[in-house]
Tab-separated table of C-alpha atoms in Angstrom:
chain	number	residue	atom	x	y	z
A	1134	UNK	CA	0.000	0.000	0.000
A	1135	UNK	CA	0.902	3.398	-1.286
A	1136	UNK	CA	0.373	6.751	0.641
A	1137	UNK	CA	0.027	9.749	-1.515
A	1138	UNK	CA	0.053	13.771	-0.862
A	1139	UNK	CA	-1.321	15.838	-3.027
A	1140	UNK	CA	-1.687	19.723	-3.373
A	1141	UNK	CA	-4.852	20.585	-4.295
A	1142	UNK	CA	-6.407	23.526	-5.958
A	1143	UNK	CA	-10.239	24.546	-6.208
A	1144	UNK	CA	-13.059	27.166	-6.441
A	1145	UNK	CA	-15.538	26.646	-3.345
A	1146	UNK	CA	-18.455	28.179	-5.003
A	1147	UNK	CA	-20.367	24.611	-6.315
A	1148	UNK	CA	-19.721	23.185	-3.097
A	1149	UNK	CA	-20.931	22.403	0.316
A	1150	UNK	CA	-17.140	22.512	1.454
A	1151	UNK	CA	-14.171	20.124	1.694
A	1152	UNK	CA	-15.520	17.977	3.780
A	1153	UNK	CA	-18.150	14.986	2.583
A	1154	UNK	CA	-21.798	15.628	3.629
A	1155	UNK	CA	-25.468	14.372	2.499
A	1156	UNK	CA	-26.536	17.815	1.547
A	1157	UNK	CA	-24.278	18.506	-1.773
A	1158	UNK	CA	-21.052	17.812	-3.375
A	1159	UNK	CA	-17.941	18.189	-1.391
A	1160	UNK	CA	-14.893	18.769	-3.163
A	1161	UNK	CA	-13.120	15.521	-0.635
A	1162	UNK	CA	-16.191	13.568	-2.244
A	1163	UNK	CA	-14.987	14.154	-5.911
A	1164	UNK	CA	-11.786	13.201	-5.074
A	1165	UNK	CA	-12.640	10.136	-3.277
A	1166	UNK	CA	-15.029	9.326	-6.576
A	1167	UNK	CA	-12.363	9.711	-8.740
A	1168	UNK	CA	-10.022	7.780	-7.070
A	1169	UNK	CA	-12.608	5.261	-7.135
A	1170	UNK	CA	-13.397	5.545	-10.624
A	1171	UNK	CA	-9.689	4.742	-11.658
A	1172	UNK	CA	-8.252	2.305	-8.939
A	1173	UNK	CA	-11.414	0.540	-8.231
A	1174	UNK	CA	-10.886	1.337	-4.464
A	1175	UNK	CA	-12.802	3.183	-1.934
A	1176	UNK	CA	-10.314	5.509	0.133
A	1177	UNK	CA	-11.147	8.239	2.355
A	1178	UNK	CA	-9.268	11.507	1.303
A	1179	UNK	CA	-7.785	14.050	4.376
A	1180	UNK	CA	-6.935	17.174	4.031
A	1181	UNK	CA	-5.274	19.792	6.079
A	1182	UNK	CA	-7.734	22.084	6.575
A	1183	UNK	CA	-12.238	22.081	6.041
A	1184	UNK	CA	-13.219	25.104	4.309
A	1185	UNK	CA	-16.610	25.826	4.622
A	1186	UNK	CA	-18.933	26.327	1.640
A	1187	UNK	CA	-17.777	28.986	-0.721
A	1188	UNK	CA	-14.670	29.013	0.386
A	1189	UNK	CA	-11.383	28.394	-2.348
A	1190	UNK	CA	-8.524	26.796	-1.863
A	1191	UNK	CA	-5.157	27.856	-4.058
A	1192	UNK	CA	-2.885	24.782	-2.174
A	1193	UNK	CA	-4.766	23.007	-0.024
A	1194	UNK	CA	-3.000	19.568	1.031
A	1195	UNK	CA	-4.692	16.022	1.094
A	1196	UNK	CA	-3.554	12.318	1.297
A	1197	UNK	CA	-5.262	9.123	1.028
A	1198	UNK	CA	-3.750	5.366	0.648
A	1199	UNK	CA	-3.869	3.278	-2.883
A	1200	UNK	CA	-3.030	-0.551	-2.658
A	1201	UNK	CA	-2.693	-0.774	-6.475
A	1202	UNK	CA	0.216	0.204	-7.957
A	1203	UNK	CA	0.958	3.301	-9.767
A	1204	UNK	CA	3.151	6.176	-9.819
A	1205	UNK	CA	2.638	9.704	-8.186
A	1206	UNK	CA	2.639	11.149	-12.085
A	1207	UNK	CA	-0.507	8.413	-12.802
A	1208	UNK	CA	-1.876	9.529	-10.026
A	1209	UNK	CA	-2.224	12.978	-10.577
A	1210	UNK	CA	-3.324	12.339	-14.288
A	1211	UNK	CA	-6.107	10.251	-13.535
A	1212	UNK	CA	-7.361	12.491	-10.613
A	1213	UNK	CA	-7.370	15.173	-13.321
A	1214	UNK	CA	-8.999	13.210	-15.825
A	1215	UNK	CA	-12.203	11.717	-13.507
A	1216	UNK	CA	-12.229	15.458	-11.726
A	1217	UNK	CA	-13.490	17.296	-14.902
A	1218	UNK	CA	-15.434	19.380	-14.760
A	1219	UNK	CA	-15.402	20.314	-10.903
A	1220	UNK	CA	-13.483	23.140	-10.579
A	1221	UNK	CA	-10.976	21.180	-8.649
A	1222	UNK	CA	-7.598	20.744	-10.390
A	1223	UNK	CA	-4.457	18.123	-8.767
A	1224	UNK	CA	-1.244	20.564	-8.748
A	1225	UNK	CA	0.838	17.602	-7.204
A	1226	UNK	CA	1.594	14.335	-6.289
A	1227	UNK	CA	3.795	12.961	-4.690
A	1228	UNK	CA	4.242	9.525	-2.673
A	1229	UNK	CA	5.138	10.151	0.702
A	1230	UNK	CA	5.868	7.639	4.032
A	1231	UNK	CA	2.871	6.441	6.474
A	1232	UNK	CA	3.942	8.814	8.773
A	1233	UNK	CA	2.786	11.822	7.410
A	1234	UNK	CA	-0.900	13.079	7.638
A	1235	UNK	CA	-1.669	16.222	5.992
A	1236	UNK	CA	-3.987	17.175	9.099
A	1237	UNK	CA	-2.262	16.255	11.632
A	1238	UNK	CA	1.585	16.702	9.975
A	1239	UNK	CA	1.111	20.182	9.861
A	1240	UNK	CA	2.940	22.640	11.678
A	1241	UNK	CA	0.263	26.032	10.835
A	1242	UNK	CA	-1.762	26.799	7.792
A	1243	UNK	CA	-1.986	30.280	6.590
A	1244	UNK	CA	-5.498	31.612	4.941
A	1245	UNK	CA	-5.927	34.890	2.331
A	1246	UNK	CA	-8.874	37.079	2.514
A	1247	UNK	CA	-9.335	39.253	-0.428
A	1248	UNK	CA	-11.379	41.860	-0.461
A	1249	UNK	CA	-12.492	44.481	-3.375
A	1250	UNK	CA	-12.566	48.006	-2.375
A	1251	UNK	CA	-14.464	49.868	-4.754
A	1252	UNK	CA	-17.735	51.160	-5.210
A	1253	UNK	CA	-18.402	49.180	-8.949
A	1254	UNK	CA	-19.614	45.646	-8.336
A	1255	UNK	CA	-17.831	42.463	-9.355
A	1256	UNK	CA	-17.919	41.714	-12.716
A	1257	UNK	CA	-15.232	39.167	-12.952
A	1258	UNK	CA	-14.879	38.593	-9.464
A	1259	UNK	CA	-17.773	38.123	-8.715
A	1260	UNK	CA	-18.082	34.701	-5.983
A	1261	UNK	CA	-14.103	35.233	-5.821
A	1262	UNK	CA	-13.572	38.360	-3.415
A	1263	UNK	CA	-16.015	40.437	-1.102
A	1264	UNK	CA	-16.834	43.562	-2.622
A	1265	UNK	CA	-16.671	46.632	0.068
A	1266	UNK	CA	-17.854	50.373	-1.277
A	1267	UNK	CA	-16.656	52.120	1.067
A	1268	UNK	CA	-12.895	53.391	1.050
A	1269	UNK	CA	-10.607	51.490	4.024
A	1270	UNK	CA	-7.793	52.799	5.451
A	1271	UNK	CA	-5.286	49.967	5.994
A	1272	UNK	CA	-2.563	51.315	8.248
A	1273	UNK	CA	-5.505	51.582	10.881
A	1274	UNK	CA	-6.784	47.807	9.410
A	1275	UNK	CA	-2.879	46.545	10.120
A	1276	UNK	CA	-3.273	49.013	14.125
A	1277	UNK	CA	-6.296	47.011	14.735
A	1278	UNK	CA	-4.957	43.022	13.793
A	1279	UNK	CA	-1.860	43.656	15.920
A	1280	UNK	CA	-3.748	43.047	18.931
A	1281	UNK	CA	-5.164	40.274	17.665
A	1282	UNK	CA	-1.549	38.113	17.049
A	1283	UNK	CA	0.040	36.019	19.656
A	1284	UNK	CA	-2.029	33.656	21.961
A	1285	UNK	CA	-5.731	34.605	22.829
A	1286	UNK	CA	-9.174	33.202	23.641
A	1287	UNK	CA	-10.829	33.738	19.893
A	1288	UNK	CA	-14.589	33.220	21.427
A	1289	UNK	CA	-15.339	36.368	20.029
A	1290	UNK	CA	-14.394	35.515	16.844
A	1291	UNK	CA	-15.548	32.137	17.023
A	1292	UNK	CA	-19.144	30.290	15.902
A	1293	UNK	CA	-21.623	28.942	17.556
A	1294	UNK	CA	-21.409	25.310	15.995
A	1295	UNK	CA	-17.710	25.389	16.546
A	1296	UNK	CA	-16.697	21.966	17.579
A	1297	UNK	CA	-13.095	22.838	18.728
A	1298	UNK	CA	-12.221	21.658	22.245
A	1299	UNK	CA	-10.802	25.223	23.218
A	1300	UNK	CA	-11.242	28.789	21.988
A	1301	UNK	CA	-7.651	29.509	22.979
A	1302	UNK	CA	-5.441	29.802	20.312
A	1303	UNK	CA	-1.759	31.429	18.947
A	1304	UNK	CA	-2.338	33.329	16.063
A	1305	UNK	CA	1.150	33.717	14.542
A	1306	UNK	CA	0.506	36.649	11.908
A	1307	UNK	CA	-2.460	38.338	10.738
A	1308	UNK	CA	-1.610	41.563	8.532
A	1309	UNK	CA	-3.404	43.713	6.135
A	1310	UNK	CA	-1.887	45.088	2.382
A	1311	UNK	CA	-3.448	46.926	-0.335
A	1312	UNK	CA	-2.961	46.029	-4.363
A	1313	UNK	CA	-4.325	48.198	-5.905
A	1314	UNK	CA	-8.155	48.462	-5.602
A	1315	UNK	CA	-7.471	44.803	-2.815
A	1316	UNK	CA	-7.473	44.887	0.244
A	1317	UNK	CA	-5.697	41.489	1.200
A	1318	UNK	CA	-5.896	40.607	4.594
A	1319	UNK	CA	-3.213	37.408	5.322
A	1320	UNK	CA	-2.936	35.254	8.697
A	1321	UNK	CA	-1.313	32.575	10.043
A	1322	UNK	CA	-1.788	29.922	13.222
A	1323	UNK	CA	-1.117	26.478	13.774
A	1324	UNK	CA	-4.985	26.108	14.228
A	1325	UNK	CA	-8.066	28.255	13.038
A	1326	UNK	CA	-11.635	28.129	15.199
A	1327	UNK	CA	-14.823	27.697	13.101
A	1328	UNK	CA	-15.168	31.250	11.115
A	1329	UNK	CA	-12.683	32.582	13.037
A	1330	UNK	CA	-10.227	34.482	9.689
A	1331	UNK	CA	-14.034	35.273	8.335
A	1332	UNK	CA	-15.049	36.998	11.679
A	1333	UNK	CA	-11.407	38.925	12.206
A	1334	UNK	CA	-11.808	39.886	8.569
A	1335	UNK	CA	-15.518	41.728	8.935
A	1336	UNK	CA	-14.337	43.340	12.474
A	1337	UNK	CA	-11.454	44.980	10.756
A	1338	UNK	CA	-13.425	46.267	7.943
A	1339	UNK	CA	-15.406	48.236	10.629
A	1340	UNK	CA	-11.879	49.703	11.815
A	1341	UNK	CA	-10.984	50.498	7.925
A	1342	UNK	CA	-14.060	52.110	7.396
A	1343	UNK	CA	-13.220	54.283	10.169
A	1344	UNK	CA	-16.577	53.067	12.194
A	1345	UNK	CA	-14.848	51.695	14.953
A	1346	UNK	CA	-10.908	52.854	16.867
A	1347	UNK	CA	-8.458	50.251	16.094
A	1348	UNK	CA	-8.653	49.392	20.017
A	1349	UNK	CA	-11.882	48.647	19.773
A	1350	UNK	CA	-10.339	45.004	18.150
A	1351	UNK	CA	-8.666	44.557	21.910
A	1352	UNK	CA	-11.746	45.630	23.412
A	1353	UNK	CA	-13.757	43.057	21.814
A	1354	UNK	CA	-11.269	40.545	22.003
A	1355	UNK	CA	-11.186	40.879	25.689
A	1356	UNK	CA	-15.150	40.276	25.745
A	1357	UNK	CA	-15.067	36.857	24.928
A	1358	UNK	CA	-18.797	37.399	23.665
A	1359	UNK	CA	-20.015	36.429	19.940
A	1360	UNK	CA	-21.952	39.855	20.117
A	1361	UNK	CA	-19.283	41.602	20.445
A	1362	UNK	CA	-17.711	40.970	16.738
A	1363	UNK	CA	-18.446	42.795	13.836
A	1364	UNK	CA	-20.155	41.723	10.538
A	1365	UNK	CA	-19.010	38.027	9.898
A	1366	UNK	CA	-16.979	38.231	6.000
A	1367	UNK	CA	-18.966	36.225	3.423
A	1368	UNK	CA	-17.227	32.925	2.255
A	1369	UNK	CA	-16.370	34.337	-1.573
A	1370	UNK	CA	-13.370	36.032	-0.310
A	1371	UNK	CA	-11.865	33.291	1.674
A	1372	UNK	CA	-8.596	31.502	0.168
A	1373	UNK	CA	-6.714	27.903	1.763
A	1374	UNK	CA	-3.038	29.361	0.900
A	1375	UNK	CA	-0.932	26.670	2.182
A	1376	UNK	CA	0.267	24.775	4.982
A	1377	UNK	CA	3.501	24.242	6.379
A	1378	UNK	CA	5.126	20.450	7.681
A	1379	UNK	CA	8.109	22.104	9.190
């Protein structure tokens, strides 16, 4: 028996997220069906992280063991070929030891937000990026997520139907850039809570849009309340970037 890794790459829009559910595709049920569809063998596919419907991944890990034998560059050819046409594409694969896990290998995972700051709506990026109208100041976005990095209890920022045994966790970066008419807001942590980069994202675009004082993201930090946090980002804008094995 073979263990794989791959890197995978998708749009989240068609789906009810990574993870396989009863309601809707899943993009880890097209890959298991694929699989299937070329080996002959039912697997179960892991990944690194479980975006939630809507949300994209650009390099989103997985793994999954084959007993019949073929080589990492078959691999990722037939996953190709039995994906079309889900917007899911197989950047990599590579064959890797039992040891690794691509949830429980990895060392942090780091999430992109990307916003569109401008008052014309989304032609092109439309389902891709969150479209805000009114002008944000970043240097008082960037004020605001510095109180936010370095080890915390996230229940603000955390869901209701979060299933995570703690709300305390180390966020290692979390900083905000502008390109052009983006506003692209970047973190980092070993471990995310359920909406937790969605819910940091809409609290800071109250501080760029100048309706709330950067320390208001410490004040509402420290209130451990889910009232407390500003409008909850919608899933479009929402990117898997990567994660790291160490």
């Amino acid at each position: 028996m073979a263990r794989f890794k791959l890197i995978v790459e998708y749009d989240g829009g068609p789906f009810v997220g990574w993870q396989r559910q009863d309601n809707g595709i899943s993009v880890q049920g097209c890959l298991e069906n694929a699989i299937f569809n070329f080996s002959g063998e039912r697997v179960t596919c892991f990944s690194a992280g479980r975006t939630d419907s809507g949300v994209h991944a650009v390099a989103m890990p997985a793994h999954f063991d084959l007993e019949k034998p073929m080589s990492a560059f078959r691999v990722r050819e037939a996953l190709n070929f039995h994906l079309k046409p889900r917007p899911v594409a197989v950047l990599s694969a590579e064959e890797v030891g039992e040891e690794f896990h691509s949830r429980f290998s990895a060392r942090s995972r780091s999430y992109l937000y990307r916003i569109v700051n401008r008052r014309a709506p989304l032609a092109l990026g439309a389902g891709r990026a969150w479209r805000v109208a009114s002008p944000l100041d970043v240097d008082a976005m960037n004020d605001g997520a510095r109180f936010l990095v370095g080890n915390h209890d996230f229940t603000t920022f955390r869901a209701a139907q979060c299933q995570a045994a703690t709300p305390v966790k180390t966020l290692s970066a979390l900083s905000v850039r502008r390109q052009g008419d983006e506003v692209l807001v970047e973190t980092t942590a070993p471990s995310f809570l359920h909406h937790q980069v969605r819910s940091m994202t809409g609290s800071l675009v109250e501080v760029g849009a100048g309706r709330w004082a950067p320390e208001k993201m410490q004040a509402i930090l420290k209130a451990r309340d889910r009232s407390a946090c500003g409008r909850v980002a919608p899933p479009d804008g929402l990117y898997f970037q990567r994660a790291d094995y160490g």
